[in-house]
Coordinates of C-alpha atoms and ligand atoms in Angstrom, one line a residue:
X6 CA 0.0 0.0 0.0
X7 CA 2.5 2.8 1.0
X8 CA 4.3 1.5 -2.5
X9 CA 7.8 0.9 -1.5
X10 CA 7.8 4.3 0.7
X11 CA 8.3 4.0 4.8
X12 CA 5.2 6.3 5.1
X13 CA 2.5 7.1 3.7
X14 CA 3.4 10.7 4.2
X15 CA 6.2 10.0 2.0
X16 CA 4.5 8.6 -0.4
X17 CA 2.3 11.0 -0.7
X18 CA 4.5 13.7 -1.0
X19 CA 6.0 11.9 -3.6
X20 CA 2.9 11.6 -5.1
X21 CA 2.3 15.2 -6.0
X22 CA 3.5 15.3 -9.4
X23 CA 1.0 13.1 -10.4
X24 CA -1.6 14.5 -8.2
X25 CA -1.7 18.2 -9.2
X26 CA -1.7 16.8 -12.8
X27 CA -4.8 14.6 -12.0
X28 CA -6.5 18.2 -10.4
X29 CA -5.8 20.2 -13.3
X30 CA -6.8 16.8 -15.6
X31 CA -9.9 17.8 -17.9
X32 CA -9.9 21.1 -16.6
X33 CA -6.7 23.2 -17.5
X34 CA -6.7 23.1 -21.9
X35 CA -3.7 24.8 -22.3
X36 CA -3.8 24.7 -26.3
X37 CA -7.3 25.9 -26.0
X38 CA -6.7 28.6 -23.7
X39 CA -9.4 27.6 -21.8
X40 CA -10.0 26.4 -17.9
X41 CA -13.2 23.9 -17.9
X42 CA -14.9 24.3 -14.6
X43 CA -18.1 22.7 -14.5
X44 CA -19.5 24.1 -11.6
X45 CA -18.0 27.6 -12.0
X46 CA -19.8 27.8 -15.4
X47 CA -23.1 26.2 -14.1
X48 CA -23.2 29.1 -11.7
X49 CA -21.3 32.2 -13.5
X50 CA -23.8 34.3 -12.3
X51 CA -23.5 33.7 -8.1
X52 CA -19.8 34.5 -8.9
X53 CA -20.1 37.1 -10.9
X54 CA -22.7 39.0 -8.9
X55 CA -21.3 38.3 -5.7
X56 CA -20.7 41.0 -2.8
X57 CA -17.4 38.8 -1.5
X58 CA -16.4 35.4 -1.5
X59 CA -16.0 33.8 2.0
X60 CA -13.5 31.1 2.0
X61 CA -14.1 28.4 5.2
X62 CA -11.8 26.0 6.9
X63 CA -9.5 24.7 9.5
X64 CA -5.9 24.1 9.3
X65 CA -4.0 23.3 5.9
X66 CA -7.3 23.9 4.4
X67 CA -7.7 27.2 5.8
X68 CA -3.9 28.1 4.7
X69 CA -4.9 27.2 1.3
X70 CA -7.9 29.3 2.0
X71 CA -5.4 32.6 2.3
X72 CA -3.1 31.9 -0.8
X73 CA -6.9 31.6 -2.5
X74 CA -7.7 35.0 -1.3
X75 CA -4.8 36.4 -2.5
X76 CA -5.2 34.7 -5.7
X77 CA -8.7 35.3 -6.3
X78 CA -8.8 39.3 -5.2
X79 CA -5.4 39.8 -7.8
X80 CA -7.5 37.8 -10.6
X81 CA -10.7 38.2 -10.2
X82 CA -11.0 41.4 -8.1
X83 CA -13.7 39.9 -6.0
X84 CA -13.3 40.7 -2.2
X85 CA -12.3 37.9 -0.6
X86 CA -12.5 36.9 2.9
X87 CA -11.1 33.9 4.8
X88 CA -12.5 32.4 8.3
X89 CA -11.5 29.9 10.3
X90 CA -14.9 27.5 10.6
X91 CA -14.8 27.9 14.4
X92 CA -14.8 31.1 14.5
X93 CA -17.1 31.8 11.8
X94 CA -20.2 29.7 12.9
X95 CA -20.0 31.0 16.9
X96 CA -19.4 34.6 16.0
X97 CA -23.2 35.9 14.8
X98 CA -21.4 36.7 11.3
X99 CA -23.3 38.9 8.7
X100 CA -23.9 36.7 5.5
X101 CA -26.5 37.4 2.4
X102 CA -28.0 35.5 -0.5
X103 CA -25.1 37.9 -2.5
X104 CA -22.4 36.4 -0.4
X105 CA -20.5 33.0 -2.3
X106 CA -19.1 30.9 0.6
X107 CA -16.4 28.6 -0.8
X108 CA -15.3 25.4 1.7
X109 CA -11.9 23.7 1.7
X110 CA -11.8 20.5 3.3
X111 CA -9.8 17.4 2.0
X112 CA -12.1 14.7 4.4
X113 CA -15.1 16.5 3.8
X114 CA -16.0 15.2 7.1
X115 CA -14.8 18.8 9.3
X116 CA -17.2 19.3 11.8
X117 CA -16.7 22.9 12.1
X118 CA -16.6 23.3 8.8
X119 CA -19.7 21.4 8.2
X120 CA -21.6 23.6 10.5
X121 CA -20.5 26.9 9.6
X122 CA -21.7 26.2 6.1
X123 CA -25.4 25.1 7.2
X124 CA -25.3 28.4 8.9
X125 CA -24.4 30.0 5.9
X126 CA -26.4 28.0 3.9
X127 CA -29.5 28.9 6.2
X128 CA -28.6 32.9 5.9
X129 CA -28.8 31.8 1.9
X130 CA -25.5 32.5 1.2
X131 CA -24.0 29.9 -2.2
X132 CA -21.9 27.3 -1.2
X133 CA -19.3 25.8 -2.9
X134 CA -17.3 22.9 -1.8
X135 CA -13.3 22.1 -2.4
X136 CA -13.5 18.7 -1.1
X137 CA -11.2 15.6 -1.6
X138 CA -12.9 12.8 -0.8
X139 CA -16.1 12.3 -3.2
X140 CA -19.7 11.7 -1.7
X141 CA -18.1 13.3 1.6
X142 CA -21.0 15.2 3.8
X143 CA -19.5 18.6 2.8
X144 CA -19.4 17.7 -0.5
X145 CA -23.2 16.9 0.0
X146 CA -24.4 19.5 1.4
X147 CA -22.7 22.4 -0.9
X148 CA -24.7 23.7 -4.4
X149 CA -22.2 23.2 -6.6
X150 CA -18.2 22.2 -5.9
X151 CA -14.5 21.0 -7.5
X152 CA -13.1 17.9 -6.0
X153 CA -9.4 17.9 -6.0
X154 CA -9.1 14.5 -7.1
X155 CA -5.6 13.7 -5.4
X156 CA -6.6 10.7 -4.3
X157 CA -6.6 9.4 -0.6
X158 CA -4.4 11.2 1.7
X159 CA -3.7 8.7 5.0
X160 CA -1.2 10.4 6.3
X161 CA -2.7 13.1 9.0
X162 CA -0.4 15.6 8.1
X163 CA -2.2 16.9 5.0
X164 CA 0.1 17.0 2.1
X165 CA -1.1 16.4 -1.2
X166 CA -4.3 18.2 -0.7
X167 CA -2.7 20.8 0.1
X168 CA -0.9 21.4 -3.5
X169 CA -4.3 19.7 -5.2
X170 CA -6.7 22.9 -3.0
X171 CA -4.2 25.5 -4.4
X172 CA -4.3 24.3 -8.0
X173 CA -8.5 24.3 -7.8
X174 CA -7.8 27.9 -6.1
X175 CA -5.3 28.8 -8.7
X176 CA -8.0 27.6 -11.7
X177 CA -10.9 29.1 -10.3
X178 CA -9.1 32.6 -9.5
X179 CA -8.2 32.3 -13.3
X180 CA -11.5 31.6 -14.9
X181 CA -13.2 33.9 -13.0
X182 CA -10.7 37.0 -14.1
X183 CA -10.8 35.5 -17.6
X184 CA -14.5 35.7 -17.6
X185 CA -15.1 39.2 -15.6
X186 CA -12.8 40.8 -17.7
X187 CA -10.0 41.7 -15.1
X188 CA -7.5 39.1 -16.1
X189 CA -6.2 39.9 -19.8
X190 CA -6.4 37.1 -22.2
X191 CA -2.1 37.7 -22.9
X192 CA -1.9 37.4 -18.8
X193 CA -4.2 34.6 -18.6
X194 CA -2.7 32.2 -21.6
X195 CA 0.8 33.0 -19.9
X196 CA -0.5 31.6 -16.7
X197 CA -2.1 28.9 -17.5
X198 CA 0.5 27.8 -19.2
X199 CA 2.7 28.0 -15.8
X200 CA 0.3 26.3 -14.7
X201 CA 0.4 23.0 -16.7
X202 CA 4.4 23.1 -16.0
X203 CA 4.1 23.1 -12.0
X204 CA 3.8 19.3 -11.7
X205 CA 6.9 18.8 -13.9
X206 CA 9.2 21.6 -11.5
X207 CA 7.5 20.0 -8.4
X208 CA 9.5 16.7 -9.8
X209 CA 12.1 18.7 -10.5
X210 CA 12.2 19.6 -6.4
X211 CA 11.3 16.2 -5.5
X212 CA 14.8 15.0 -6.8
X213 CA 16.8 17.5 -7.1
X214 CA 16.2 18.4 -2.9
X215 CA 15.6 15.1 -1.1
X216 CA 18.7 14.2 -0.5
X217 CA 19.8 17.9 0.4
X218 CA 16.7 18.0 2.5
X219 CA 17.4 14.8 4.6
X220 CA 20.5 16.0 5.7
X221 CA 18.9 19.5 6.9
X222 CA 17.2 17.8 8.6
X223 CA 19.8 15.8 10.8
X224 CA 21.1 19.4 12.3
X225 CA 17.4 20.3 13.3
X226 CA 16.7 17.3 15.4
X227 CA 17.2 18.4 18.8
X228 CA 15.5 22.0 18.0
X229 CA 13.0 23.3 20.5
X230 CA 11.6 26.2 18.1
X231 CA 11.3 27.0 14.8
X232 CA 10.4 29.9 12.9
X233 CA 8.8 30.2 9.0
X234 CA 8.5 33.1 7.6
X235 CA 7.7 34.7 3.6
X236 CA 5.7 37.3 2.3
X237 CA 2.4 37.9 0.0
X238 CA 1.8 34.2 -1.3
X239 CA 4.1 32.6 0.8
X240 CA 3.4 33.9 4.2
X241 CA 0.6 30.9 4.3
X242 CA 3.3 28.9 2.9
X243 CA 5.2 29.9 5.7
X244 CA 1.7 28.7 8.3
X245 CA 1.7 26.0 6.7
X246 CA 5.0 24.7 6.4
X247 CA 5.2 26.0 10.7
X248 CA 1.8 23.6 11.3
X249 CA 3.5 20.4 9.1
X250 CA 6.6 20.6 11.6
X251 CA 4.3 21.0 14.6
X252 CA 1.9 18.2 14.0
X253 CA 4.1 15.1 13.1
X254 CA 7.5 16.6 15.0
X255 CA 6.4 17.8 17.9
X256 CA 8.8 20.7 17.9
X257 CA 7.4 24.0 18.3
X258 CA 6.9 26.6 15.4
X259 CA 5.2 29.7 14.4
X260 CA 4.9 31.5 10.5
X261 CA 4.7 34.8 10.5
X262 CA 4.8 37.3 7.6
X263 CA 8.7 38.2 7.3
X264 CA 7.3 41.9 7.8
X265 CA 5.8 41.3 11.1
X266 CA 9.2 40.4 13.0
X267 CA 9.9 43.3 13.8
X268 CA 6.7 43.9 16.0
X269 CA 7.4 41.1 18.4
X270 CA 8.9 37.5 17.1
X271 CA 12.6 39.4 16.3
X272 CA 13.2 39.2 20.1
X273 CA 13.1 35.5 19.7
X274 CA 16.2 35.2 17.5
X275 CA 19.9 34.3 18.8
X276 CA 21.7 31.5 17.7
X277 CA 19.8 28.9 18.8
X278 CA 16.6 29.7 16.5
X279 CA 16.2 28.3 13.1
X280 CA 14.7 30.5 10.5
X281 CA 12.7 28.9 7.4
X282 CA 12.8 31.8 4.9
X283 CA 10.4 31.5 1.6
X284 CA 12.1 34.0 -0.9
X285 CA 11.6 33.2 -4.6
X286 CA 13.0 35.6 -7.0
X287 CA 9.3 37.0 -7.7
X288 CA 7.5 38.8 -4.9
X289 CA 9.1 41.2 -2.3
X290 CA 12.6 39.7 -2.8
X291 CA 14.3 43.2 -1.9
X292 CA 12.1 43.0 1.5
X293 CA 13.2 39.5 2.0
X294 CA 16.6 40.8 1.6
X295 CA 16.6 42.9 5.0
X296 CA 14.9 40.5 6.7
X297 CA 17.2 38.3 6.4
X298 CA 19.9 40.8 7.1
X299 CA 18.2 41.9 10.2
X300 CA 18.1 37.9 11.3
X301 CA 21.5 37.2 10.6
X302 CA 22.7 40.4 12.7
X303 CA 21.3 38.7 15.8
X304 CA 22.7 35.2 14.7
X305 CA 19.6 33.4 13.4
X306 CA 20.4 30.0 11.5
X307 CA 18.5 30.6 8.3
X308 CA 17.4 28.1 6.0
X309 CA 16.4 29.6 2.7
X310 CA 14.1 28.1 -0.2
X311 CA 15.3 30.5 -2.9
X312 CA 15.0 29.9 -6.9
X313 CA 18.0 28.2 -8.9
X314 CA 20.6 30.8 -9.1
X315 CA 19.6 33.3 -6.3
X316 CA 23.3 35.2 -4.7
X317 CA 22.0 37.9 -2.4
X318 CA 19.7 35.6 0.0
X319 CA 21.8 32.7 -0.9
X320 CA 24.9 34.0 0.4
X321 CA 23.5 35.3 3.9
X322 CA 22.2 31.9 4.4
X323 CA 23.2 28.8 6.4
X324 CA 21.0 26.4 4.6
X325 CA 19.9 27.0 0.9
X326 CA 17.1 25.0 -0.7
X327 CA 17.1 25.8 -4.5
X328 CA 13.6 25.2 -6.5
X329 CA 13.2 26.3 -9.8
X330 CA 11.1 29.8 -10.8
X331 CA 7.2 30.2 -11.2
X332 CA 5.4 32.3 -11.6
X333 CA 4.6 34.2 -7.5
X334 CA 1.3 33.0 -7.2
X335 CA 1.9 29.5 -8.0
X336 CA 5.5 29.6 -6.0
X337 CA 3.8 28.5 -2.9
X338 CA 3.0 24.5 -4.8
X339 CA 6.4 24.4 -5.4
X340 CA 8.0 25.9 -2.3
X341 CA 6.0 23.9 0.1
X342 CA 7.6 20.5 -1.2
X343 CA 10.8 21.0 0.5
X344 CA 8.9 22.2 3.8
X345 CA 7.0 19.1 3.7
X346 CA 10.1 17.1 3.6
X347 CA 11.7 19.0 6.1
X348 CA 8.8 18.2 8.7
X349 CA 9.1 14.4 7.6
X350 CA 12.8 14.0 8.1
X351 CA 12.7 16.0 11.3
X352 CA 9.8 14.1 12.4
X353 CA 11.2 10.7 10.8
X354 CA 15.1 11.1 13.0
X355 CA 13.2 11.5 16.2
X356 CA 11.4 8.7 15.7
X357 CA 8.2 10.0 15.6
X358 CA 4.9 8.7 14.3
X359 CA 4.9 10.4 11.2
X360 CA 1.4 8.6 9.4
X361 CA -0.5 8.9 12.8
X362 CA 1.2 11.9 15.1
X363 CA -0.5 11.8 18.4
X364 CA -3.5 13.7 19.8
X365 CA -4.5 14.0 15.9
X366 CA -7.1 12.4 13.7
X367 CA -7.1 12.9 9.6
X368 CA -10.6 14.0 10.4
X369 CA -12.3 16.0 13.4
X370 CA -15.4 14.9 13.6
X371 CA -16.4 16.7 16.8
X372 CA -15.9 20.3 17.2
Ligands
M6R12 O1 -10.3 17.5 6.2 P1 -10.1 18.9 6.4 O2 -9.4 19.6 5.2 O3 -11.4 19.7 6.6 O4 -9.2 19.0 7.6 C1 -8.9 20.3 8.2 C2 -7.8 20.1 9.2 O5 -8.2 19.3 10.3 C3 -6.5 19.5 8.6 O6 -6.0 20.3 7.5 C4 -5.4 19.4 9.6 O7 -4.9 20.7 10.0 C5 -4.2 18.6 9.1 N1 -3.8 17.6 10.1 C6 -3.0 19.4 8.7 O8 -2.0 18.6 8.2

């Protein structure tokens, strides 16, 4: 079953390749120059009319949920906002039959999530579902959805969902700016086709930073924090890659936004804090410049994901993870891959139990 691999969170990393193909399968027609979204198209209107898209979820769903925001406002120009589900459904929220709630959940099982949609769904608010597993109860209850198709993900610490949500995100951001007019039909046949190529550079990553990975990961076993930090589309990255080395390593760690040090987490840094730093060539890379400066001036050890080539981060660093350009709002499929193997192989040398960390479930049932 786990094909060879010592985990299925492994494998399933592995997987993702083949999984944000089989999510973009169907729908992304490159030579077309067109994005096939059944349930987008069925409801063009709800989008297109809408006050704001609300995006709900909890954990790596709801970090999908922020690059989607980000994605969907610079596409689309729709407001977006994005709640946690247990916040949302105890908090008296105002919702209207002009509000489009969009869902992320990879069990479709969440209970939170579950319940914040009937409350939306009651207030007559649109719901569409981002689910993984087919037939699921959220899937059942939403109007109209995109399943992610990645297949099943038994490992607790969500992995491939994660990528297979931001592709959906990435597709649905793009059809809907390609179809209200805010996305330019140059701008949207050069995305798309970056696009279509991010399952070929996350192979690229997969082989080209295992190994490096694995052995990062020997100098970080006996860490007590961590810190993760990017801006724009890879702050969530940053979340996210934080929550994978939580939940399976037990080793406490926080993302921020890089910009946000400075108003508390800085005082954290001396030599004995390692530093996850997202900078790709494309988005704030100056910023990410001084950030790092400012980290290495109180002895930080930084570990950078940078793009093939990169000097100025590069150089400052202690660790550097090299992955190959995109284009910024895609980056964070392609950046997380190392940060998931990161959390494996830390997780994996202190003999953790990587599939099944404990206190967790792969889906909460009960609120
Ligand atoms: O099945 P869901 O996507 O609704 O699950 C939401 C969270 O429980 C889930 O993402 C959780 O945070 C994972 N263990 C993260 O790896």
């Amino acid at each position: 079953e786990k094909s060879g691999y010592e985990h299925f969170m492994l494998k399933e990393i592995f997987e993702q390749p083949k999984s944000v193909h089989d999510t973009m399968r169907g729908r992304l027609l490159v030579d077309e120059g067109v994005i096939k979204m059944a349930g987008i198209w069925d409801h063009i209107e709800k989008f297109k009319n809408a006050n704001r898209i609300i995006i709900i979820a909890c954990g790596t769903s709801w970090h999908a949920g922020l690059i989607g925001e980000y994605l969907i406002e610079e596409y689309a120009r729709i407001p977006v906002e994005v709640e946690y589900a247990s916040e949302f459904r105890y908090r008296n929220p105002i919702i209207t039959d002009k509000d489009v709630v969009i869902a992320i959940s990879q069990s479709g099982e969440t209970a939170d999530t579950m319940a914040a949609l009937k409350l939306a769904k009651e207030k007559g608010a649109f719901i569409y579902g981002i689910c993984n597993v087919v037939d699921s109860s959220i899937a059942r209850i939403t109007d109209a959805g995109s399943y992610t198709h990645a297949g099943p993900e038994i490992g607790v610490a969500s992995t491939k969902a994660f990528t297979a949500q931001l592709t959906i995100l990435s597709l649905i951001a793009l059809k809907l700016g390609k179809h209200n007019g805010n996305l330019g039909n140059a701008d949207f046949m050069s995305l798309i086709a970056e696009l279509d190529a991010i399952p070929k550079k996350i192979e690229d990553v997969l082989s080209s930073t295992h190994e490096l990975v694995q052995n990062i990961a020997k100098d970080f076993v006996d860490a007590t924090n961590f810190l993760y930090l990017g801006r724009g589309y890879n702050y969530p990255a940053a979340l996210e890659g934080a929550l994978k080395l939580k939940e399976i390593s037990y080793i406490h760690a926080e993302g921020y936004p890089a910009a946000e040090m400075k108003h508390g987490p800085i005082a954290l840094i001396d030599e004995n804090m390692p530093i996850v730093i997202i900078a790709p060539k494309k988005g704030h890379y100056d910023k990410i410049v001084s950030n790092v400066q400012e980290i290495k001036a109180r002895k930080g050890k930084v570990i950078a994901v940078v793009n093939r080539g990169d000097t100025q981060v590069s150089e400052m660093s202690d660790y550097v993870i090299e992955i190959p350009e995109t284009s910024e709002c895609f980056s964070p499929i392609v950046a997380s891959v190392p940060l998931q193997l990161l959390a494996y192989y830390i997780a994996v040398y202190r003999g953790a139990n990587v599939d099944q960390p404990r206190n967790l479930a792969k889906s909460v049932t009960v609120e």
